[in-house]
């Protein structure tokens, strides 16, 4: 793959409710922040990719509403529906095509104006599954249970993820929900859908973010701290939950394999310095780390217990506080990429980890992580 | 630098008002199966898939992950793009960039829609701003009626001029076995059809359709290995300028632009590809004309003639089969409109014309073809396809 760099990043604060702002306002703030970060004007942006979802926005063709806000007037612009990691991948393709030197990618989400159970229920088969009332939380509970039953992962191990990530969030000024937790506190929080408890869940959030991608030639002119996209790939598994072994994340394994091959990562546990994964529920972090090959299948719980994934551990995971500390859906994946970029640049402030040369960002689409997108980012080409 | 990209295989379901015999996934599966057969390939040979439709039409969230059984995306990368009526052309352009990036050699692009299971107008109304536009906006027909009224006032064009376009499109559709509507229609039939929203009549309007379309895009490295001759993508561009319903009409007052999104996007592509005289250079055009008046105004916005010149040119038969540049030999959108598939079908028809596979609707010796998408708040996508391999990838 020819070199493509992240040259500018912008995130709004993630909050429970941004009542005074419509989503174009959020998008404007994020776009403005990314342009400022890159020291660019909107005229230097060659094309735009927006990330939207009509169900969450309550509008058909919801990207229409942000066309002004993201500065796409008289530019080639398109809309990916799905997580930010997927939209940003399309942005990379637009640069690699040779047609554009720079791509602005922006995502928005207002959970405060969404009906999460109804909207996530609409992911499921309208005839066979929807009438059961299944949604993101209950389907994830099935996956958590399957994962625990298969490998002996414990609720306490999952609770440790929640303790760690909410603790990291204290150091991240954009995080919505820094919490001083203990395993006992998580364990004694009420069950939302067994085995998932309240403090195992991400919150509902409002937020937006934007990333500017550039070709090697343009990147050199824009910044002296480019973050290079070393490898990126995505993959989908089966739709019906019953067609999958929910504890086996084969699509993530496949996506990671391809991304690592592009990036020249042969031993992920050794070659990767930091990971930002899509931890909408606490059990997801160890499960995705298995899929990413950072540990063996079934070893995710022990990995968390070992402390290696802590901010001061050998391989910090969700140093930002992760989705558990603020989850504007669709934006969440883009934020994972941005957090990795900041860590590689050494600009992560208080949640900066030591020696981050290579980082992995991860996003998901569909129920129980049906589809996964994996990014390997690095400070050197 | 970027790879050159060609359309190498086409799959298309017959377009129908309702397909109660299949689910959405099965409908998609029909088009995909046909495209793979056309390519002499199996699912295993596909590197990546792009898909799109409108979430609120069928009420399915995350169509990419939902459609895996029909799209063949199991253990493959699939991405969803949605931009309204332009979705089909957006999918084609996304497949183009997948391949041009050099990351994928064979990409399957899928557009589909099951309007029979949808409250289309109800969903379209929600596309507009809840405070400023929605209370006064009554779906797609009303927006188009505003455009038609403004066009007639500005140019002196008549309802009969538009009816000519409606008759032309329906007559062309008689040659297309895939078309939804096969209507023998006269100008009098159009003029006597009931008004939907003045000056737009039933006979001026597109239908609601069930259908799917799938194309395989291939890179220059592998395009010659397919059973069909490649139809090369010469250039793509889009403009989505507006957020509010009233925005597109501002330009009537200033006179600075004429359907600016279409004008800007087409000029962008023409510049890249070297088109200076569209009427002379294009051999055929498959345009997203959602209603008859578009067949006048768009020709002007696309540079086929001067502002106000389209009615005379149209009546002279310039855009009829056998004319200088036939428009919509397939019968176009006024004969079939499975919305998420519609733009992709325009690209598919151009590919068939270039490959010489368009059957009774074949235009002789097609070297260069134009496809457009229309949607959202007067958005425009433009693609140019050609028989010759372009000198380089020009996006």
XYZ file of C-alpha atoms in Angstrom:
776
model
C 0.000 0.000 0.000
C 1.268 3.487 -0.849
C 1.725 5.673 2.220
C -1.328 7.550 3.513
C -1.128 9.630 6.671
C -3.433 10.962 9.324
C -2.479 14.645 9.326
C -5.224 16.210 11.422
C -7.683 15.067 14.067
C -10.581 16.720 15.882
C -12.993 15.477 18.517
C -15.788 17.207 20.370
C -16.204 16.491 24.022
C -18.351 13.408 24.459
C -21.365 14.222 26.613
C -24.603 12.597 27.665
C -26.586 15.332 26.033
C -25.634 18.328 23.909
C -29.064 19.873 23.943
C -28.152 23.215 22.423
C -26.408 21.641 19.411
C -27.939 19.906 16.437
C -25.708 17.341 14.789
C -24.526 19.834 12.141
C -23.189 21.914 15.047
C -21.253 18.927 16.380
C -19.877 18.177 12.916
C -18.834 21.795 12.452
C -16.962 21.765 15.773
C -15.139 18.535 14.939
C -14.272 19.651 11.397
C -13.012 22.989 12.687
C -10.866 21.218 15.296
C -9.353 18.845 12.728
C -8.529 21.684 10.333
C -6.927 23.633 13.173
C -4.967 20.562 14.254
C -3.621 20.165 10.729
C -3.118 23.907 10.253
C -5.229 23.692 7.092
C -8.058 25.664 5.549
C -11.131 23.981 4.070
C -9.877 24.978 0.596
C -7.022 22.511 1.026
C -9.442 19.622 1.498
C -9.892 17.808 -1.818
C -12.864 15.617 -0.922
C -15.072 14.647 1.992
C -16.451 11.389 3.409
C -19.198 11.709 5.988
C -20.379 8.942 8.290
C -24.061 8.811 9.102
C -26.897 6.473 10.012
C -30.483 7.319 9.144
C -31.952 5.329 12.026
C -29.841 7.064 14.651
C -30.445 10.469 13.096
C -34.175 9.958 12.558
C -33.865 11.264 9.021
C -33.707 9.664 5.604
C -30.385 10.552 3.861
C -29.278 12.090 7.138
C -25.902 13.068 5.707
C -27.789 15.785 3.809
C -28.073 17.774 7.025
C -24.319 18.090 7.535
C -23.243 18.998 4.010
C -22.747 22.647 4.976
C -21.250 21.873 8.385
C -18.420 19.669 7.113
C -17.425 22.187 4.460
C -18.222 19.909 1.521
C -19.719 22.626 -0.674
C -18.484 22.166 -4.246
C -16.362 19.165 -3.308
C -16.784 15.507 -4.131
C -18.508 14.105 -1.055
C -20.012 10.775 -0.115
C -21.548 9.030 2.852
C -20.584 5.736 4.434
C -23.170 4.253 6.765
C -21.461 2.360 9.524
C -18.721 2.751 12.061
C -16.120 5.490 11.626
C -13.346 2.983 11.002
C -15.150 1.839 7.828
C -15.780 5.394 6.636
C -12.172 6.364 7.217
C -11.046 3.283 5.264
C -13.071 4.583 2.327
C -11.298 7.920 2.823
C -7.956 6.124 2.517
C -9.117 4.543 -0.756
C -10.015 7.946 -2.171
C -6.448 9.129 -1.500
C -4.882 5.929 -2.860
C -6.932 6.216 -6.065
C -4.708 9.124 -7.037
C -7.710 11.397 -7.517
C -7.312 13.298 -4.259
C -4.424 14.464 -2.112
C -6.471 15.025 1.041
C -9.696 13.560 2.423
C -11.715 14.881 5.344
C -13.680 12.170 7.174
C -16.261 13.174 9.753
C -18.756 11.314 11.917
C -21.510 12.396 14.275
C -23.958 10.869 16.714
C -26.634 12.125 19.062
C -27.597 9.260 21.315
C -29.627 11.709 23.372
C -32.065 12.046 20.453
C -32.080 8.316 19.623
C -34.137 5.401 20.900
C -31.334 2.885 21.302
C -33.362 -0.293 21.944
C -35.702 0.372 18.993
C -32.924 1.420 16.645
C -30.626 -1.476 17.446
C -33.621 -3.847 17.327
C -33.933 -2.759 13.660
C -30.584 -4.458 12.897
C -32.245 -7.826 13.350
C -34.237 -9.952 10.943
C -37.682 -8.393 10.652
C -39.491 -11.730 10.511
C -37.636 -14.065 12.822
C -35.768 -11.964 15.371
C -37.188 -8.476 15.775
C -40.397 -9.480 17.483
C -38.335 -11.076 20.251
C -37.323 -7.563 21.271
C -33.647 -8.355 20.811
C -31.368 -5.311 20.678
C -27.700 -4.378 21.085
C -27.678 -5.056 24.819
C -29.543 -8.361 24.839
C -27.668 -9.770 21.843
C -24.395 -8.791 23.492
C -25.530 -10.588 26.640
C -25.918 -13.750 24.566
C -22.406 -13.267 23.246
C -20.990 -12.549 26.700
C -22.651 -15.677 28.072
C -21.383 -17.811 25.201
C -17.860 -16.425 25.691
C -17.912 -17.040 29.423
C -19.313 -20.539 29.050
C -16.815 -21.548 26.403
C -13.624 -20.294 28.025
C -14.446 -19.829 31.665
C -14.162 -16.058 31.436
C -15.596 -14.636 34.653
C -17.839 -11.676 35.316
C -15.109 -10.363 37.593
C -12.585 -10.359 34.760
C -15.020 -8.319 32.663
C -15.595 -6.008 35.625
C -11.832 -5.379 35.722
C -12.039 -4.001 32.177
C -14.702 -1.593 33.310
C -12.661 -0.507 36.332
C -9.570 0.027 34.180
C -11.251 1.949 31.340
C -13.426 4.200 33.503
C -10.267 4.914 35.521
C -8.294 5.822 32.384
C -11.084 8.228 31.446
C -10.094 10.531 34.320
C -7.026 11.406 32.250
C -8.931 12.072 29.018
C -10.584 15.489 28.873
C -13.062 14.496 26.151
C -14.325 11.402 28.006
C -17.913 11.468 29.202
C -17.803 9.096 32.119
C -14.707 8.893 34.293
C -15.659 6.695 37.266
C -13.782 5.547 40.302
C -14.824 1.912 40.331
C -13.908 -1.329 42.012
C -14.687 -4.849 40.864
C -17.164 -5.058 43.752
C -18.959 -1.923 42.620
C -19.308 -3.280 39.088
C -20.387 -6.685 40.391
C -23.044 -5.178 42.620
C -24.493 -2.897 39.911
C -27.883 -4.083 38.648
C -28.132 -6.599 35.814
C -29.261 -5.055 32.533
C -29.228 -8.363 30.660
C -27.532 -11.232 32.457
C -24.461 -11.395 32.567
C -24.143 -7.706 31.597
C -24.543 -5.278 34.471
C -25.059 -1.523 34.391
C -21.389 -0.778 34.956
C -20.393 -3.184 32.164
C -22.231 -0.972 29.666
C -21.170 2.051 27.666
C -23.283 5.144 28.223
C -25.519 6.904 25.704
C -23.537 9.799 24.258
C -23.489 12.807 21.946
C -20.369 13.669 19.976
C -18.601 14.099 16.675
C -15.107 13.756 15.307
C -13.121 14.337 12.145
C -9.905 13.046 10.624
C -7.879 14.452 7.748
C -6.025 11.907 5.599
C -3.347 12.823 3.096
C -1.084 11.294 0.482
C 2.624 11.110 1.304
C 3.414 14.130 -0.825
C 0.741 16.312 0.755
C 1.334 14.985 4.264
C 4.940 16.139 4.225
C 3.822 19.685 3.449
C 1.092 19.696 6.079
C 2.715 18.281 9.194
C 6.018 17.149 10.639
C 4.166 14.587 12.767
C 2.272 12.437 10.263
C 0.765 9.207 11.555
C 0.973 6.575 8.840
C -1.721 4.094 7.947
C 0.356 0.938 7.814
C -2.425 -1.577 7.345
C -6.200 -1.633 7.243
C -8.774 -4.343 6.497
C -12.321 -5.340 7.343
C -14.395 -8.494 7.227
C -17.953 -9.632 7.946
C -19.181 -12.890 9.452
C -22.694 -14.403 9.366
C -25.810 -12.332 10.031
C -27.954 -14.710 12.052
C -26.567 -15.057 15.565
C -27.385 -18.759 15.419
C -25.129 -19.173 12.391
C -22.114 -18.007 14.412
C -20.189 -19.294 17.380
C -20.464 -15.994 19.207
C -17.306 -16.658 21.235
C -15.314 -17.127 18.050
C -14.591 -13.847 16.303
C -13.384 -15.283 13.020
C -14.189 -12.113 11.044
C -11.970 -10.080 13.356
C -9.211 -12.678 13.061
C -9.424 -12.451 9.282
C -9.463 -8.631 9.233
C -6.529 -8.504 11.651
C -4.575 -11.040 9.609
C -4.940 -8.915 6.468
C -4.175 -5.620 8.206
C -1.104 -7.089 9.899
C 0.122 -8.541 6.614
C -0.079 -5.069 5.035
C 1.650 -3.503 8.019
C 4.352 -6.126 8.399
C 3.174 -7.091 11.874
C 4.111 -10.730 12.429
C 3.715 -11.038 16.187
C 0.950 -8.693 17.296
C 1.595 -9.093 21.043
C 5.184 -7.990 20.470
C 4.859 -5.557 17.562
C 1.894 -3.542 18.829
C 2.458 -0.971 21.552
C -1.117 0.134 22.200
C -4.662 -0.790 21.179
C -7.962 1.093 21.108
C -10.780 -1.438 20.698
C -14.556 -1.076 20.487
C -15.496 -1.929 24.090
C -19.214 -1.074 24.067
C -19.571 -3.714 26.811
C -16.781 -4.796 29.126
C -16.640 -8.421 27.895
C -15.864 -7.121 24.391
C -12.371 -5.906 25.206
C -10.861 -9.306 26.060
C -12.824 -10.999 23.263
C -11.638 -8.521 20.627
C -8.051 -8.758 21.929
C -8.231 -12.482 21.235
C -9.534 -11.767 17.745
C -6.723 -9.280 17.224
C -4.237 -12.009 18.074
C -2.859 -10.124 21.051
C -3.513 -13.246 23.112
C -4.699 -16.781 22.413
C -8.384 -17.681 22.163
C -9.837 -17.903 25.656
C -6.947 -16.006 27.242
C -8.497 -12.506 27.136
C -9.695 -12.593 30.728
C -6.278 -13.589 32.053
C -4.665 -10.884 29.923
C -6.821 -8.279 31.646
C -6.067 -9.780 35.049
C -2.330 -9.695 34.370
C -2.356 -5.879 34.198
C -0.624 -5.858 30.810
C -3.493 -3.852 29.313
C -3.397 -1.123 31.962
C -2.264 2.386 31.016
C 1.141 1.665 32.557
C 1.200 -1.931 31.320
C 3.193 -3.409 28.451
C 0.344 -3.047 25.963
C -2.159 -0.425 27.114
C -5.682 -1.040 25.817
C -8.217 1.790 25.695
C -5.944 4.246 27.411
C -8.516 6.879 26.448
C -11.193 5.216 28.558
C -12.674 3.494 25.519
C -16.312 3.274 24.502
C -17.196 2.345 28.078
C -16.423 5.947 29.032
C -18.352 7.540 26.156
C -19.900 5.910 23.104
C -21.178 8.166 20.358
C -21.955 5.275 17.967
C -20.240 5.598 14.524
C -17.992 8.306 15.983
C -16.632 5.677 18.373
C -14.471 3.942 15.776
C -13.143 7.214 14.414
C -12.234 8.184 17.973
C -10.291 4.937 18.328
C -8.230 5.944 15.258
C -7.777 9.475 16.616
C -6.690 8.224 20.041
C -4.077 5.971 18.422
C -2.861 8.866 16.293
C -2.544 11.123 19.336
C -0.643 8.409 21.226
C 1.760 7.905 18.318
C 2.289 11.661 18.029
C 2.884 11.865 21.771
C -0.033 14.295 22.037
C -2.330 12.204 24.244
C -1.770 14.391 27.280
C -2.379 12.761 30.630
C -3.379 9.428 29.139
C -0.214 9.256 27.044
C 1.345 5.799 27.185
C 5.070 5.223 26.929
C 6.845 4.339 23.669
C 3.904 4.081 21.261
C 5.342 3.408 17.826
C 2.684 1.095 16.469
C -0.953 1.131 17.536
C -4.103 -0.740 16.558
C -7.554 0.833 16.249
C -10.674 -1.286 15.863
C -14.341 -0.732 15.010
C -17.413 -2.908 14.540
C -20.666 -2.986 12.556
C -23.706 -5.151 13.084
C -24.919 -7.236 16.003
C -22.278 -8.734 18.318
C -19.468 -7.435 16.137
C -20.583 -9.160 12.961
C -18.265 -6.970 10.920
C -14.861 -5.736 12.091
C -12.424 -3.126 10.798
C -8.799 -3.139 11.935
C -6.293 -0.311 11.521
C -2.548 -0.480 12.156
C -1.074 2.978 12.605
C 2.538 3.945 13.056
C 4.893 6.861 13.414
C 7.145 5.531 10.692
C 6.189 4.485 7.195
C -0.921 5.996 -8.631
C -4.422 4.769 -9.083
C -5.402 1.722 -11.101
C -7.700 1.966 -14.091
C -11.082 0.368 -13.489
C -13.639 -1.384 -15.681
C -17.131 -2.813 -15.331
C -16.729 -6.424 -16.357
C -19.995 -8.129 -15.447
C -23.625 -7.178 -14.900
C -26.523 -8.726 -13.014
C -30.006 -7.290 -12.871
C -33.356 -8.573 -11.699
C -36.426 -7.842 -13.778
C -37.940 -4.691 -12.326
C -41.435 -5.225 -10.948
C -43.991 -3.332 -8.862
C -43.856 -6.054 -6.202
C -41.817 -9.189 -5.629
C -43.705 -10.911 -2.797
C -42.069 -14.188 -3.833
C -38.650 -13.168 -2.508
C -37.209 -11.511 0.569
C -34.844 -8.575 0.207
C -31.858 -10.868 0.654
C -33.158 -13.229 -2.025
C -33.769 -10.302 -4.386
C -30.161 -9.198 -3.884
C -29.062 -12.815 -4.343
C -30.717 -12.979 -7.794
C -28.722 -10.007 -9.084
C -25.489 -11.218 -7.482
C -25.896 -14.727 -8.894
C -26.417 -13.298 -12.373
C -23.397 -10.998 -12.114
C -21.167 -13.860 -10.963
C -22.431 -16.077 -13.797
C -21.818 -13.238 -16.237
C -18.239 -13.006 -14.943
C -17.735 -16.770 -14.983
C -16.771 -16.483 -11.332
C -17.821 -17.696 -7.938
C -18.244 -15.770 -4.725
C -14.722 -16.776 -3.744
C -13.224 -14.636 -6.517
C -14.716 -11.419 -5.100
C -12.349 -9.297 -2.989
C -14.816 -6.799 -1.522
C -18.467 -5.767 -1.690
C -20.214 -2.402 -1.523
C -23.967 -2.147 -1.052
C -26.599 0.524 -0.548
C -30.259 1.375 -0.251
C -32.309 3.668 1.967
C -32.578 2.569 5.604
C -36.015 3.980 6.226
C -37.626 2.596 3.100
C -37.578 -1.056 4.119
C -36.919 -0.267 7.763
C -33.696 -2.259 8.010
C -30.746 -0.844 9.893
C -27.206 -1.927 8.923
C -28.106 -3.288 5.486
C -24.510 -4.357 4.898
C -24.497 -6.815 7.771
C -28.148 -7.837 7.205
C -27.625 -8.702 3.536
C -24.673 -11.064 3.910
C -26.647 -14.165 2.910
C -27.761 -12.538 -0.338
C -24.664 -10.513 -1.144
C -22.226 -13.349 -0.599
C -20.205 -11.246 1.848
C -19.656 -14.026 4.387
C -16.034 -13.678 5.552
C -15.453 -10.822 3.132
C -15.270 -7.053 3.491
C -18.616 -5.336 2.939
C -19.271 -1.621 3.210
C -22.502 0.333 2.985
C -22.945 3.728 1.345
C -26.164 5.711 1.206
C -26.802 9.088 -0.375
C -30.521 8.990 -1.241
C -31.546 8.696 -4.888
C -27.901 8.923 -5.850
C -27.163 5.761 -3.837
C -26.808 3.517 -6.898
C -24.277 5.791 -8.580
C -22.570 6.350 -5.224
C -22.139 2.574 -4.942
C -20.664 2.470 -8.439
C -18.264 5.258 -7.535
C -17.346 3.540 -4.268
C -16.588 0.329 -6.155
C -14.480 2.435 -8.515
C -12.424 3.836 -5.619
C -12.093 0.386 -4.005
C -10.420 -0.833 -7.183
C -8.608 2.378 -8.190
C -6.945 2.406 -4.746
C -5.079 -0.746 -5.705
C -6.351 -2.547 -2.595
C -8.946 -4.733 -4.345
C -8.987 -6.246 -7.835
C -12.581 -7.515 -8.099
C -15.317 -5.631 -6.321
C -19.026 -6.398 -6.343
C -21.342 -3.367 -6.231
C -24.953 -3.969 -5.214
C -27.933 -1.618 -5.267
C -31.403 -2.786 -4.333
C -34.786 -1.637 -3.118
C -38.090 -3.271 -2.235
C -40.433 -0.347 -2.476
C -43.445 -2.656 -2.204
C -42.525 -3.080 1.463
C -41.977 0.608 2.056
C -43.803 3.843 2.758
C -41.497 5.680 0.392
C -43.085 9.098 0.610
C -43.305 8.890 4.390
C -39.596 8.117 4.514
C -38.660 10.814 2.006
C -40.460 13.473 4.030
C -38.146 12.716 6.952
C -35.144 13.572 4.769
C -35.800 17.232 5.326
C -35.062 19.520 8.213
C -37.573 18.877 11.000
C -38.012 22.563 11.818
C -37.735 24.466 8.546
C -38.637 22.066 5.757
C -40.642 19.130 7.029
C -43.879 20.886 8.009
C -44.355 22.248 4.481
C -42.780 19.457 2.492
C -44.849 16.672 0.981
C -42.290 14.207 -0.340
C -40.419 13.916 -3.608
C -43.263 14.914 -5.937
C -43.743 18.337 -4.354
C -40.032 19.154 -4.582
C -39.992 18.178 -8.227
C -43.130 20.232 -8.877
C -41.314 23.256 -7.490
C -38.448 22.597 -9.871
C -40.792 22.108 -12.845
C -42.724 25.282 -12.085
C -39.563 27.331 -11.815
C -38.189 25.806 -15.009
C -41.353 26.589 -16.979
C -41.428 30.149 -15.691
C -37.774 30.711 -16.491
C -37.708 29.200 -19.985
C -41.282 29.248 -21.251
C -41.261 25.450 -21.569
C -44.706 23.840 -21.572
C -46.292 20.795 -19.978
C -46.469 19.291 -23.479
C -42.697 19.616 -23.815
C -42.342 17.515 -20.689
C -44.973 15.063 -21.900
C -42.800 14.454 -24.954
C -40.047 13.214 -22.647
C -42.483 10.959 -20.782
C -43.649 9.372 -24.021
C -40.075 8.929 -25.259
C -39.003 7.141 -22.072
C -42.048 4.842 -22.070
C -41.575 4.049 -25.762
C -37.934 3.162 -25.161
C -38.933 0.880 -22.282
C -40.915 -1.317 -24.686
C -37.516 -2.575 -25.916
C -36.304 -3.444 -22.434
C -37.412 -6.752 -20.910
C -36.050 -5.657 -17.501
C -38.232 -2.532 -17.337
C -41.068 -2.348 -14.845
C -43.571 -0.316 -16.927
C -44.310 -1.279 -20.503
C -46.751 1.450 -21.514
C -47.867 2.504 -24.968
C -48.412 6.155 -24.161
C -49.252 9.246 -26.210
C -48.758 12.895 -25.307
C -52.539 13.112 -24.863
C -52.396 10.220 -22.369
C -49.801 12.087 -20.319
C -51.687 15.389 -20.515
C -54.948 13.714 -19.476
C -53.435 11.861 -16.522
C -54.345 13.265 -13.107
C -52.214 15.950 -11.496
C -50.097 14.760 -8.575
C -48.756 18.225 -7.805
C -49.114 20.860 -10.525
C -47.577 20.784 -13.122
C -46.501 17.175 -12.510
C -49.010 14.564 -13.632
C -49.159 10.838 -13.057
C -47.837 10.273 -16.586
C -44.819 12.477 -15.864
C -43.741 10.493 -12.823
C -41.586 7.443 -12.142
C -43.126 4.331 -10.538
C -42.120 2.601 -7.294
C -40.314 -0.612 -8.062
C -38.789 -3.733 -6.539
C -35.441 -4.652 -7.986
C -31.729 -5.192 -7.550
C -28.642 -4.681 -9.650
C -25.096 -5.985 -9.188
C -21.960 -5.065 -11.119
C -18.427 -6.372 -10.924
C -15.689 -3.752 -11.100
C -12.200 -4.976 -11.935
C -8.766 -3.430 -12.042
C -6.718 -3.069 -15.212
C -4.569 -5.966 -13.981
C -7.376 -8.497 -14.248
C -10.078 -6.880 -16.435
C -9.068 -8.701 -19.588
C -9.521 -12.076 -17.917
C -13.325 -11.837 -17.931
C -15.577 -13.389 -20.570
C -17.058 -9.986 -21.484
C -15.143 -7.038 -22.891
C -14.556 -4.449 -20.184
C -16.462 -1.156 -20.141
C -13.912 1.297 -18.741
C -14.667 3.989 -16.212
C -13.217 7.215 -17.573
C -14.270 9.585 -14.811
C -16.559 10.049 -11.817
C -17.630 13.077 -9.781
C -20.439 14.245 -7.580
C -21.755 17.362 -5.941
C -24.125 17.363 -2.977
C -24.431 21.077 -2.445
C -27.559 21.588 -0.437
C -28.995 20.935 2.994
C -32.347 22.768 2.785
C -35.232 22.467 0.343
C -35.208 26.124 -0.561
C -31.482 26.212 -1.343
C -31.524 24.785 -4.877
C -33.878 27.469 -6.103
C -31.684 30.381 -5.125
C -29.843 30.040 -8.379
C -32.913 30.784 -10.439
C -32.747 34.275 -9.010
C -29.057 34.889 -9.547
C -28.924 33.048 -12.857
C -25.349 32.089 -12.028
C -25.883 28.399 -12.394
C -28.446 26.034 -13.800
C -29.005 23.099 -11.435
C -25.583 23.877 -9.984
C -24.887 20.446 -8.482
C -25.309 18.774 -11.871
C -23.499 21.540 -13.688
C -20.531 21.474 -11.316
C -20.248 17.675 -11.144
C -20.532 17.228 -14.911
C -18.004 19.984 -15.584
C -15.665 18.328 -13.066
C -15.844 15.029 -14.978
C -15.775 16.626 -18.427
C -12.593 18.472 -17.496
C -10.890 15.276 -16.316
C -12.022 13.227 -19.303
C -11.726 15.900 -21.993
C -15.375 16.388 -22.910
C -15.940 19.769 -24.535
C -19.122 19.067 -26.514
C -21.279 16.469 -24.755
C -23.864 16.246 -27.540
C -21.167 15.440 -30.111
C -18.988 13.253 -27.922
C -21.441 11.009 -26.076
C -23.034 8.209 -28.062
C -25.627 7.348 -25.433
C -26.700 8.608 -22.015
C -28.479 6.828 -19.197
C -29.718 9.635 -17.007
C -31.528 9.511 -13.683
C -34.662 11.351 -14.851
C -37.144 10.832 -11.998
C -39.860 12.702 -13.905
C -40.371 14.169 -17.342
C -39.371 17.806 -16.707
C -35.920 16.554 -15.628
C -35.466 15.337 -19.204
C -35.477 18.992 -20.256
C -33.703 20.809 -17.460
C -30.962 18.218 -16.960
C -29.957 18.278 -20.639
C -29.214 21.964 -20.194
C -27.405 21.475 -16.878
C -25.299 18.705 -18.433
C -24.253 21.033 -21.226
C -26.077 19.282 -24.089
C -27.627 22.622 -25.032
C -28.076 26.196 -23.880
C -30.449 27.162 -21.097
C -33.985 26.893 -22.460
C -32.848 24.968 -25.501
C -33.899 21.489 -24.416
C -37.581 21.457 -25.473
C -36.815 22.151 -29.144
C -33.897 19.718 -29.217
C -35.989 17.058 -27.529
C -38.927 17.446 -29.873
C -36.534 17.234 -32.826
C -35.787 13.660 -31.727
C -32.150 14.315 -30.769
C -32.473 12.129 -27.696
C -34.735 9.450 -29.228
C -33.461 6.058 -30.350
C -31.842 6.758 -33.711
C -31.176 10.380 -32.709
C -27.830 12.061 -32.231
C -27.466 10.962 -28.594
C -30.180 8.573 -27.427
C -31.140 9.176 -23.797
C -32.334 6.250 -21.712
C -32.686 3.480 -24.289
C -33.656 1.359 -21.272
C -36.750 3.434 -20.595
C -34.992 5.082 -17.700
C -36.239 5.837 -14.251
C -39.713 6.790 -15.467
C -40.118 3.135 -16.432
C -38.457 1.502 -13.379
C -37.390 2.986 -10.079
C -36.050 0.606 -7.462
C -34.451 3.609 -5.810
C -31.279 2.144 -4.280
C -30.630 0.245 -7.524
C -31.672 2.962 -9.969
C -28.334 4.778 -10.257
C -26.420 1.506 -10.536
C -28.799 0.386 -13.309
C -27.814 3.510 -15.257
C -24.165 2.399 -15.044
C -25.147 -1.173 -15.914
C -27.050 -0.026 -19.011
C -24.048 2.054 -20.116
C -21.809 -0.997 -19.672
C -24.190 -3.161 -21.717
C -24.316 -0.499 -24.455
C -20.518 -0.304 -24.598
C -20.223 -4.092 -24.626
C -22.841 -4.301 -27.397
C -25.107 -6.404 -25.207
C -28.177 -4.160 -24.965
C -30.437 -6.297 -27.170
C -33.356 -4.496 -28.830
C -32.319 -1.235 -27.166
C -28.751 -1.318 -28.457
C -27.413 1.948 -29.833
C -24.912 1.267 -32.656
C -21.167 1.759 -32.047
C -21.139 3.153 -28.539
C -17.681 4.492 -27.702
C -18.539 6.862 -24.857
C -21.521 6.812 -22.488
C -22.784 9.089 -19.733
C -24.526 7.921 -16.556
C -25.960 10.150 -13.835
C -27.560 9.821 -10.446
C -29.982 12.257 -8.864
C -31.127 12.402 -5.290
C -31.204 13.999 -1.899
C -31.639 17.723 -1.967
C -30.894 18.115 -5.687
C -27.626 16.206 -5.624
C -25.874 14.911 -8.686
C -23.471 12.067 -9.486
C -21.872 11.779 -12.943
C -19.924 8.888 -14.469
C -18.365 8.578 -17.903
C -17.786 5.099 -19.331
C -15.955 4.220 -22.513
C -14.964 1.370 -24.784
C -11.296 2.397 -24.841
C -9.027 1.941 -21.850
C -8.301 5.461 -20.562
C -4.701 6.683 -20.564
C -4.668 6.804 -16.784
C -7.016 6.640 -13.790
C -8.663 10.021 -13.614
C -11.192 9.534 -10.811
